[in-house]
């Protein structure tokens, strides 16, 4: 058997291939090294946020269970958050990706319909540490990978996700692979193999939601990104029509009715989702600027966020005390209430999906944080006594048609109300840098001491600099 | 965050779940320890065949490329074929699965439409070595996993594969996970999580065919089997409707037109494929007895096999010498010739897809083996001079409607002909044990010396015994 048999038939051929994945690969290797200060700043914020999520996430049961097993699979140079011993870059990406998504407190990216940073950042950090890359290198690779994840996500969505694919795991693997390929400097042929190979690692259904396999999806997609980049670098080949070919991702992961769906009159073109893999202007506009990321202010179901913003705004504006409240009336899209199925939550996970519990926490504490979802907190009488005051008013309109309205009635008879359209953290209403730092400190509380937290904050503040990423990662062991 | 939040909402609930995956899990943990001597003998033959394929497969470029990278990811107790140093069970399964499928010389299993042993055996061997299991334990787990792979494959096919999913990678991962779960002795709740988790590792399109990612699919599915069993054992949870739920495998990996396809009048019920996950009689009939495995006699495209059997039969019956032949007329289904697109192959891979080349080899050597596809062999004038004598006669009928017919005309004017319906190696026309041993020796030639080959054969002869599998695996380092 000739050791060159694959090369001769595949690799030589692919150099001349002009198709979607070749075009994406070409852009990914030839995009500029600098995307401007605003794009870099946004990438830096994404890393600040996801690293904040990894710290408590690494202590979540899903992350602990994974690590109890995977830590036995060998040693290596990359940091596994919450573990002294380093591991290979793929295994560190697996563990850290699972940790990043375990609390569902990480960001979300609409064009790809994916928790994209929980996949891409762990992959880049682990690989960057193994290859002695700087934070600046990593942020640049992240922006490149995010751009291709956008094009792939726009090419498959909204129907890919709407049908039940977990895009965090499918599109996420591809974004991570391209980002990692960029980080190690693949040429355009190897980048094309890397991208095409990553479609074989795209998997995971939404029927895993509510189980530990959901955060595992982020971890395994992060691992896939590292694996595909390293295999492509070493010469592993892949098909070249795995996105748009007759047995490519669009046909198989949207459906055989792809063409119909594309032309459907009622088609919703949210976030540039056209169900076509655009190649005319791959790098423009830059997705991180045009779309941005949705950052979570609260560690709860996103359907609670507008109501919680409203409660906190009213508290701030009117100095409301929990003891003075008789009614909290929440008018919100029916879809939000459908997501919030627990009126009497029995544990922390259910409590995150309970409007009643979350609003009670906000009233009591003037904040909603990770520590409010411990078993003790969920059973606490101070929250329980407030929950009966919270009243649901489902409105038969979509999220974009109806802003959540909160009305608070006090014992004095006074009434205060506010409507919230864009929750704090959405791209058009971003958290301030200060609020992001607060989230970091909240996430580290009880896990790192204040000195360690401040050291981590300092290193994160310099993540866009030239120092090796290992300096920062060492603080997470 | 409560470390029990997932358990409380998922694991306690799943104990009472009565659905497809729960039923499959229950069968997989409660099936008998002994399936009878014929089933065990067939499983043993499958392992003999796939280990034979791994030996030269480990030197194939795809396997070498993978190993050049993955061997850096840590050490462990499990044998990586062709490598001194052991690795963790998942990484050994990845490497050995890729080697097993690299030459496309491994078996095929119709109900699942998958190269099932190339996935399941490497997973079981690697995990069995790490957990000090015997060959007998491994064969039993293989029969169990094969049974569930059959039920899942019958539930998705033929449309899953026909649409372009690579079932080796999708159904294979599930079969391997169940087999590994059985090997480590999961209870039915953990087995259900293991099975459901493995759907997240089901991926890979046929658009990867012809590239190194195709054998990688077998490796990554084998790795997934080990990973899912170990994670489920440690307490990782998964959804419980990932096969048949609204966002389960049937909906997402067959298509939204699933119901239509199921009821289609022209539906072909090959190999029990009903597009329904049967739960009435999960363990009966035993798939390894009722369906069997298709074993490859030649390391070439399956579409050449009936013609090659015919040529070798005529040579044997009439003592034909290559020099005496003026014409070889091959009448075969048009679909076979369509697969054999290379009339003038340039390299070993193309030569395996060339009827002209393969028939010339058979005429010249009275055999067709791995060594006939080296660059030198492909260029050899002894084959080249015979190729013009081979004539194609495509017949517009399907494989089941038309038996391949070979007519050989000699310089003397004599004509001999034969029709071949079932190629040697198909379940209804199996290789004899002696022919399987010949295949093993052919596969080891030039790689292991004759002493090492005989030691391997001896260990394989005892693979159904109580000795730790490590004894056999040590011979493959």
Short mmCIF file of N, CA and C in Angstrom, two decimals, chain B residues 92-232:
data_model
loop_
_atom_site.label_atom_id
_atom_site.label_comp_id
_atom_site.label_asym_id
_atom_site.label_seq_id
_atom_site.Cartn_x
_atom_site.Cartn_y
_atom_site.Cartn_z
N UNK B 92 -6.28 4.53 22.72
CA UNK B 92 -5.93 3.28 22.04
C UNK B 92 -7.08 2.87 21.10
N UNK B 93 -8.30 3.04 21.56
CA UNK B 93 -9.45 2.71 20.71
C UNK B 93 -9.48 3.59 19.46
N UNK B 94 -9.16 4.88 19.64
CA UNK B 94 -9.11 5.80 18.50
C UNK B 94 -8.08 5.34 17.47
N UNK B 95 -6.88 5.02 17.94
CA UNK B 95 -5.82 4.62 17.03
C UNK B 95 -6.13 3.26 16.37
N UNK B 96 -6.59 2.31 17.17
CA UNK B 96 -6.80 0.97 16.65
C UNK B 96 -8.04 0.89 15.75
N UNK B 97 -9.04 1.68 16.05
CA UNK B 97 -10.22 1.73 15.18
C UNK B 97 -9.86 2.32 13.82
N UNK B 98 -9.04 3.35 13.84
CA UNK B 98 -8.60 3.95 12.58
C UNK B 98 -7.78 2.95 11.78
N UNK B 99 -6.90 2.22 12.47
CA UNK B 99 -6.10 1.19 11.79
C UNK B 99 -6.99 0.08 11.22
N UNK B 100 -8.00 -0.31 11.99
CA UNK B 100 -8.86 -1.44 11.59
C UNK B 100 -9.60 -1.14 10.28
N UNK B 101 -9.95 0.12 10.07
CA UNK B 101 -10.75 0.48 8.89
C UNK B 101 -9.91 1.12 7.78
N UNK B 102 -8.64 1.34 8.04
CA UNK B 102 -7.83 2.13 7.11
C UNK B 102 -7.74 1.50 5.72
N UNK B 103 -7.68 0.18 5.66
CA UNK B 103 -7.53 -0.49 4.36
C UNK B 103 -8.88 -0.91 3.78
N UNK B 104 -9.95 -0.63 4.50
CA UNK B 104 -11.29 -1.02 4.05
C UNK B 104 -11.33 -2.53 3.76
N UNK B 105 -10.63 -3.29 4.60
CA UNK B 105 -10.51 -4.73 4.43
C UNK B 105 -11.27 -5.45 5.57
N UNK B 106 -11.92 -4.65 6.43
CA UNK B 106 -12.63 -5.18 7.60
C UNK B 106 -14.07 -5.52 7.25
N UNK B 107 -14.77 -6.16 8.19
CA UNK B 107 -16.10 -6.66 7.87
C UNK B 107 -17.16 -5.57 7.81
N UNK B 108 -18.31 -5.95 7.30
CA UNK B 108 -19.44 -5.05 7.14
C UNK B 108 -20.67 -5.76 7.69
N UNK B 109 -21.60 -4.98 8.23
CA UNK B 109 -22.76 -5.58 8.90
C UNK B 109 -24.01 -4.91 8.36
N UNK B 110 -24.79 -5.68 7.63
CA UNK B 110 -25.89 -5.09 6.88
C UNK B 110 -27.01 -4.45 7.70
N UNK B 111 -27.48 -5.08 8.77
CA UNK B 111 -28.61 -4.45 9.47
C UNK B 111 -28.28 -3.03 9.94
N UNK B 112 -27.02 -2.81 10.31
CA UNK B 112 -26.61 -1.48 10.77
C UNK B 112 -26.00 -0.66 9.63
N UNK B 113 -25.78 -1.28 8.48
CA UNK B 113 -25.09 -0.64 7.35
C UNK B 113 -23.77 -0.02 7.82
N UNK B 114 -23.03 -0.79 8.59
CA UNK B 114 -21.83 -0.24 9.23
C UNK B 114 -20.69 -1.25 9.23
N UNK B 115 -19.47 -0.74 9.15
CA UNK B 115 -18.28 -1.53 9.43
C UNK B 115 -18.19 -1.66 10.94
N UNK B 116 -19.00 -2.55 11.46
CA UNK B 116 -19.29 -2.52 12.90
C UNK B 116 -18.15 -3.06 13.74
N UNK B 117 -17.45 -4.08 13.26
CA UNK B 117 -16.41 -4.68 14.10
C UNK B 117 -15.20 -3.75 14.22
N UNK B 118 -14.93 -2.99 13.16
CA UNK B 118 -13.80 -2.04 13.21
C UNK B 118 -14.03 -0.97 14.27
N UNK B 119 -15.26 -0.79 14.67
CA UNK B 119 -15.56 0.15 15.76
C UNK B 119 -15.60 -0.59 17.10
N UNK B 120 -16.40 -1.66 17.14
CA UNK B 120 -16.67 -2.31 18.43
C UNK B 120 -15.47 -3.07 18.98
N UNK B 121 -14.74 -3.76 18.13
CA UNK B 121 -13.62 -4.56 18.65
C UNK B 121 -12.51 -3.70 19.23
N UNK B 122 -12.05 -2.66 18.54
CA UNK B 122 -10.99 -1.84 19.15
C UNK B 122 -11.42 -1.22 20.48
N UNK B 123 -12.70 -0.81 20.55
CA UNK B 123 -13.19 -0.25 21.81
C UNK B 123 -13.11 -1.29 22.92
N UNK B 124 -13.61 -2.48 22.65
CA UNK B 124 -13.64 -3.53 23.67
C UNK B 124 -12.24 -4.01 24.05
N UNK B 125 -11.38 -4.14 23.06
CA UNK B 125 -10.02 -4.62 23.34
C UNK B 125 -9.28 -3.62 24.22
N UNK B 126 -9.40 -2.33 23.90
CA UNK B 126 -8.68 -1.31 24.67
C UNK B 126 -9.21 -1.21 26.09
N UNK B 127 -10.53 -1.19 26.20
CA UNK B 127 -11.12 -1.09 27.53
C UNK B 127 -10.90 -2.38 28.31
N UNK B 128 -10.99 -3.50 27.62
CA UNK B 128 -10.79 -4.80 28.28
C UNK B 128 -9.38 -4.94 28.81
N UNK B 129 -8.42 -4.39 28.07
CA UNK B 129 -7.04 -4.45 28.53
C UNK B 129 -6.86 -3.59 29.79
N UNK B 130 -7.45 -2.39 29.76
CA UNK B 130 -7.32 -1.50 30.92
C UNK B 130 -8.00 -2.08 32.15
N UNK B 131 -9.08 -2.82 31.95
CA UNK B 131 -9.84 -3.35 33.08
C UNK B 131 -9.57 -4.83 33.36
N UNK B 132 -8.52 -5.36 32.74
CA UNK B 132 -8.10 -6.75 32.96
C UNK B 132 -9.25 -7.73 32.73
N UNK B 133 -9.87 -7.59 31.57
CA UNK B 133 -10.95 -8.50 31.19
C UNK B 133 -10.38 -9.62 30.31
N UNK B 134 -11.15 -10.70 30.23
CA UNK B 134 -10.74 -11.82 29.39
C UNK B 134 -11.35 -11.67 28.00
N UNK B 135 -10.80 -12.45 27.05
CA UNK B 135 -11.38 -12.50 25.72
C UNK B 135 -12.83 -12.96 25.76
N UNK B 136 -13.13 -13.91 26.64
CA UNK B 136 -14.51 -14.39 26.74
C UNK B 136 -15.46 -13.27 27.15
N UNK B 137 -15.03 -12.45 28.12
CA UNK B 137 -15.84 -11.28 28.53
C UNK B 137 -16.09 -10.37 27.33
N UNK B 138 -15.03 -10.20 26.55
CA UNK B 138 -15.09 -9.25 25.43
C UNK B 138 -16.01 -9.76 24.32
N UNK B 139 -15.93 -11.06 24.03
CA UNK B 139 -16.80 -11.61 22.98
C UNK B 139 -18.28 -11.50 23.38
N UNK B 140 -18.54 -11.74 24.65
CA UNK B 140 -19.91 -11.65 25.15
C UNK B 140 -20.42 -10.20 25.02
N UNK B 141 -19.58 -9.25 25.40
CA UNK B 141 -19.98 -7.84 25.31
C UNK B 141 -20.18 -7.43 23.84
N UNK B 142 -19.37 -8.01 22.97
CA UNK B 142 -19.50 -7.74 21.53
C UNK B 142 -20.86 -8.20 21.01
N UNK B 143 -21.26 -9.40 21.41
CA UNK B 143 -22.56 -9.93 20.94
C UNK B 143 -23.70 -9.05 21.45
N UNK B 144 -23.59 -8.57 22.68
CA UNK B 144 -24.61 -7.69 23.24
C UNK B 144 -24.65 -6.36 22.48
N UNK B 145 -23.49 -5.76 22.29
CA UNK B 145 -23.44 -4.48 21.59
C UNK B 145 -23.92 -4.60 20.15
N UNK B 146 -23.57 -5.71 19.52
CA UNK B 146 -23.99 -5.93 18.13
C UNK B 146 -25.52 -6.01 18.04
N UNK B 147 -26.12 -6.62 19.05
CA UNK B 147 -27.57 -6.77 19.05
C UNK B 147 -28.26 -5.40 19.12
N UNK B 148 -27.73 -4.51 19.97
CA UNK B 148 -28.34 -3.18 20.08
C UNK B 148 -28.00 -2.34 18.84
N UNK B 149 -26.80 -2.49 18.31
CA UNK B 149 -26.47 -1.81 17.05
C UNK B 149 -27.43 -2.25 15.95
N UNK B 150 -27.81 -3.52 15.98
CA UNK B 150 -28.78 -4.02 15.01
C UNK B 150 -30.12 -3.33 15.17
N UNK B 151 -30.61 -3.26 16.39
CA UNK B 151 -31.93 -2.64 16.63
C UNK B 151 -31.90 -1.16 16.27
N UNK B 152 -30.83 -0.48 16.61
CA UNK B 152 -30.72 0.95 16.26
C UNK B 152 -30.59 1.11 14.75
N UNK B 153 -29.76 0.27 14.15
CA UNK B 153 -29.56 0.36 12.70
C UNK B 153 -30.84 0.04 11.94
N UNK B 154 -31.57 -0.96 12.39
CA UNK B 154 -32.84 -1.29 11.74
C UNK B 154 -33.86 -0.16 11.92
N UNK B 155 -33.72 0.56 13.02
CA UNK B 155 -34.65 1.65 13.30
C UNK B 155 -34.39 2.88 12.45
N UNK B 156 -33.20 3.01 11.93
CA UNK B 156 -32.83 4.22 11.16
C UNK B 156 -32.72 3.94 9.67
N UNK B 157 -32.43 2.71 9.33
CA UNK B 157 -32.11 2.39 7.94
C UNK B 157 -33.30 1.78 7.22
N UNK B 158 -33.25 1.81 5.89
CA UNK B 158 -32.11 2.15 5.03
C UNK B 158 -31.91 3.64 4.78
N UNK B 159 -32.84 4.52 5.21
CA UNK B 159 -32.72 5.91 4.75
C UNK B 159 -31.61 6.70 5.42
N UNK B 160 -31.28 6.33 6.66
CA UNK B 160 -30.18 7.01 7.36
C UNK B 160 -28.91 6.93 6.51
N UNK B 161 -28.55 5.73 6.15
CA UNK B 161 -27.35 5.54 5.34
C UNK B 161 -27.56 6.03 3.90
N UNK B 162 -28.72 5.74 3.34
CA UNK B 162 -28.95 6.14 1.94
C UNK B 162 -28.88 7.65 1.76
N UNK B 163 -29.25 8.38 2.79
CA UNK B 163 -29.20 9.84 2.67
C UNK B 163 -27.78 10.36 2.75
N UNK B 164 -26.87 9.57 3.35
CA UNK B 164 -25.48 10.01 3.36
C UNK B 164 -24.81 10.03 4.71
N UNK B 165 -25.50 9.49 5.71
CA UNK B 165 -24.81 9.35 7.00
C UNK B 165 -23.89 8.14 6.94
N UNK B 166 -22.70 8.27 7.54
CA UNK B 166 -21.76 7.16 7.59
C UNK B 166 -22.09 6.36 8.85
N UNK B 167 -22.86 5.28 8.64
CA UNK B 167 -23.41 4.52 9.78
C UNK B 167 -22.31 3.88 10.62
N UNK B 168 -21.15 3.61 10.02
CA UNK B 168 -20.01 3.10 10.78
C UNK B 168 -19.73 4.02 11.97
N UNK B 169 -19.84 5.30 11.72
CA UNK B 169 -19.53 6.29 12.74
C UNK B 169 -20.72 6.60 13.65
N UNK B 170 -21.93 6.52 13.10
CA UNK B 170 -23.11 6.90 13.88
C UNK B 170 -23.62 5.70 14.69
N UNK B 171 -24.11 4.68 13.99
CA UNK B 171 -24.60 3.48 14.68
C UNK B 171 -23.44 2.79 15.40
N UNK B 172 -22.26 2.85 14.79
CA UNK B 172 -21.08 2.23 15.39
C UNK B 172 -20.79 2.75 16.78
N UNK B 173 -20.89 4.05 16.97
CA UNK B 173 -20.60 4.63 18.29
C UNK B 173 -21.57 4.08 19.34
N UNK B 174 -22.81 3.90 18.93
CA UNK B 174 -23.82 3.41 19.89
C UNK B 174 -23.57 1.94 20.23
N UNK B 175 -23.29 1.15 19.21
CA UNK B 175 -22.97 -0.26 19.47
C UNK B 175 -21.76 -0.40 20.38
N UNK B 176 -20.74 0.40 20.11
CA UNK B 176 -19.52 0.33 20.93
C UNK B 176 -19.80 0.77 22.36
N UNK B 177 -20.61 1.79 22.52
CA UNK B 177 -20.91 2.28 23.87
C UNK B 177 -21.65 1.22 24.68
N UNK B 178 -22.64 0.58 24.05
CA UNK B 178 -23.40 -0.45 24.77
C UNK B 178 -22.49 -1.63 25.10
N UNK B 179 -21.66 -2.02 24.13
CA UNK B 179 -20.73 -3.13 24.36
C UNK B 179 -19.79 -2.80 25.52
N UNK B 180 -19.23 -1.60 25.51
CA UNK B 180 -18.31 -1.20 26.58
C UNK B 180 -19.04 -1.10 27.91
N UNK B 181 -20.26 -0.60 27.88
CA UNK B 181 -21.06 -0.53 29.10
C UNK B 181 -21.29 -1.91 29.69
N UNK B 182 -21.56 -2.86 28.80
CA UNK B 182 -21.73 -4.25 29.27
C UNK B 182 -20.42 -4.78 29.86
N UNK B 183 -19.32 -4.46 29.19
CA UNK B 183 -18.02 -4.98 29.65
C UNK B 183 -17.69 -4.51 31.07
N UNK B 184 -18.02 -3.25 31.36
CA UNK B 184 -17.69 -2.75 32.70
C UNK B 184 -18.82 -2.98 33.70
N UNK B 185 -19.91 -3.57 33.23
CA UNK B 185 -20.96 -3.98 34.17
C UNK B 185 -21.86 -2.87 34.66
N UNK B 186 -22.23 -1.94 33.78
CA UNK B 186 -23.15 -0.86 34.18
C UNK B 186 -24.50 -1.45 34.59
N UNK B 187 -25.16 -0.80 35.52
CA UNK B 187 -26.55 -1.17 35.81
C UNK B 187 -27.47 -0.53 34.76
N UNK B 188 -28.76 -0.82 34.82
CA UNK B 188 -29.60 -0.40 33.69
C UNK B 188 -29.77 1.10 33.60
N UNK B 189 -29.71 1.79 34.71
CA UNK B 189 -29.84 3.26 34.65
C UNK B 189 -28.59 3.85 34.00
N UNK B 190 -27.43 3.39 34.44
CA UNK B 190 -26.19 3.91 33.85
C UNK B 190 -26.05 3.46 32.40
N UNK B 191 -26.52 2.26 32.08
CA UNK B 191 -26.47 1.81 30.69
C UNK B 191 -27.35 2.70 29.81
N UNK B 192 -28.48 3.11 30.34
CA UNK B 192 -29.35 4.00 29.58
C UNK B 192 -28.65 5.34 29.33
N UNK B 193 -28.00 5.87 30.36
CA UNK B 193 -27.24 7.11 30.15
C UNK B 193 -26.13 6.89 29.13
N UNK B 194 -25.45 5.76 29.22
CA UNK B 194 -24.35 5.44 28.30
C UNK B 194 -24.85 5.42 26.86
N UNK B 195 -25.95 4.70 26.64
CA UNK B 195 -26.50 4.60 25.29
C UNK B 195 -26.94 5.98 24.79
N UNK B 196 -27.69 6.69 25.63
CA UNK B 196 -28.18 8.01 25.20
C UNK B 196 -27.03 9.00 24.99
N UNK B 197 -26.03 8.93 25.84
CA UNK B 197 -24.88 9.82 25.68
C UNK B 197 -24.19 9.59 24.34
N UNK B 198 -24.13 8.33 23.95
CA UNK B 198 -23.38 8.00 22.72
C UNK B 198 -24.00 8.62 21.47
N UNK B 199 -25.28 8.96 21.51
CA UNK B 199 -25.87 9.63 20.33
C UNK B 199 -25.21 10.98 20.08
N UNK B 200 -24.64 11.57 21.12
CA UNK B 200 -23.96 12.86 20.94
C UNK B 200 -22.63 12.70 20.21
N UNK B 201 -22.14 11.47 20.16
CA UNK B 201 -20.88 11.18 19.47
C UNK B 201 -21.14 10.61 18.08
N UNK B 202 -22.41 10.47 17.72
CA UNK B 202 -22.77 9.94 16.41
C UNK B 202 -22.64 11.07 15.39
N UNK B 203 -21.70 10.91 14.45
CA UNK B 203 -21.51 11.96 13.46
C UNK B 203 -20.75 11.42 12.27
N UNK B 204 -20.63 12.21 11.25
CA UNK B 204 -19.83 11.81 10.09
C UNK B 204 -20.68 11.56 8.86
N UNK B 205 -20.32 12.26 7.80
CA UNK B 205 -21.05 12.18 6.54
C UNK B 205 -20.26 11.34 5.54
N UNK B 206 -20.96 10.79 4.55
CA UNK B 206 -20.30 10.05 3.49
C UNK B 206 -19.48 10.98 2.59
N UNK B 207 -19.67 12.28 2.72
CA UNK B 207 -18.82 13.20 1.95
C UNK B 207 -17.36 13.14 2.42
N UNK B 208 -17.08 12.39 3.45
CA UNK B 208 -15.68 12.17 3.86
C UNK B 208 -15.06 10.97 3.14
N UNK B 209 -15.86 10.22 2.38
CA UNK B 209 -15.31 9.02 1.72
C UNK B 209 -14.20 9.41 0.75
N UNK B 210 -13.19 8.55 0.68
CA UNK B 210 -12.06 8.84 -0.19
C UNK B 210 -11.00 9.69 0.49
N UNK B 211 -11.21 10.01 1.75
CA UNK B 211 -10.20 10.76 2.49
C UNK B 211 -9.84 9.98 3.76
N UNK B 212 -8.80 10.42 4.44
CA UNK B 212 -8.37 9.73 5.65
C UNK B 212 -9.38 9.87 6.78
N UNK B 213 -10.29 10.81 6.64
CA UNK B 213 -11.30 10.96 7.69
C UNK B 213 -12.26 9.77 7.71
N UNK B 214 -12.35 9.02 6.60
CA UNK B 214 -13.24 7.84 6.62
C UNK B 214 -12.76 6.82 7.66
N UNK B 215 -11.52 6.35 7.62
CA UNK B 215 -11.12 5.44 8.70
C UNK B 215 -11.11 6.11 10.08
N UNK B 216 -10.82 7.40 10.10
CA UNK B 216 -10.89 8.11 11.38
C UNK B 216 -12.28 7.97 12.01
N UNK B 217 -13.31 7.92 11.17
CA UNK B 217 -14.68 7.73 11.68
C UNK B 217 -14.80 6.47 12.54
N UNK B 218 -14.17 5.39 12.08
CA UNK B 218 -14.23 4.16 12.88
C UNK B 218 -13.49 4.36 14.20
N UNK B 219 -12.34 5.02 14.13
CA UNK B 219 -11.57 5.26 15.35
C UNK B 219 -12.31 6.15 16.33
N UNK B 220 -12.89 7.23 15.84
CA UNK B 220 -13.55 8.13 16.77
C UNK B 220 -14.82 7.51 17.37
N UNK B 221 -15.48 6.63 16.61
CA UNK B 221 -16.65 5.95 17.17
C UNK B 221 -16.23 4.93 18.23
N UNK B 222 -15.09 4.27 18.00
CA UNK B 222 -14.56 3.34 19.00
C UNK B 222 -14.20 4.10 20.28
N UNK B 223 -13.52 5.22 20.11
CA UNK B 223 -13.16 6.07 21.26
C UNK B 223 -14.43 6.48 22.02
N UNK B 224 -15.44 6.87 21.27
CA UNK B 224 -16.70 7.32 21.89
C UNK B 224 -17.31 6.22 22.74
N UNK B 225 -17.25 4.98 22.24
CA UNK B 225 -17.82 3.88 23.01
C UNK B 225 -17.16 3.76 24.38
N UNK B 226 -15.84 3.84 24.39
CA UNK B 226 -15.11 3.75 25.66
C UNK B 226 -15.45 4.94 26.56
N UNK B 227 -15.42 6.12 25.97
CA UNK B 227 -15.67 7.34 26.75
C UNK B 227 -17.05 7.31 27.39
N UNK B 228 -18.06 6.96 26.61
CA UNK B 228 -19.43 6.98 27.15
C UNK B 228 -19.60 5.97 28.27
N UNK B 229 -19.03 4.79 28.11
CA UNK B 229 -19.16 3.79 29.17
C UNK B 229 -18.49 4.27 30.46
N UNK B 230 -17.30 4.86 30.32
CA UNK B 230 -16.58 5.30 31.52
C UNK B 230 -17.27 6.50 32.16
N UNK B 231 -17.77 7.42 31.36
CA UNK B 231 -18.47 8.58 31.93
C UNK B 231 -19.77 8.16 32.60
N UNK B 232 -20.51 7.28 31.95
CA UNK B 232 -21.77 6.82 32.56
C UNK B 232 -21.49 6.07 33.86
#
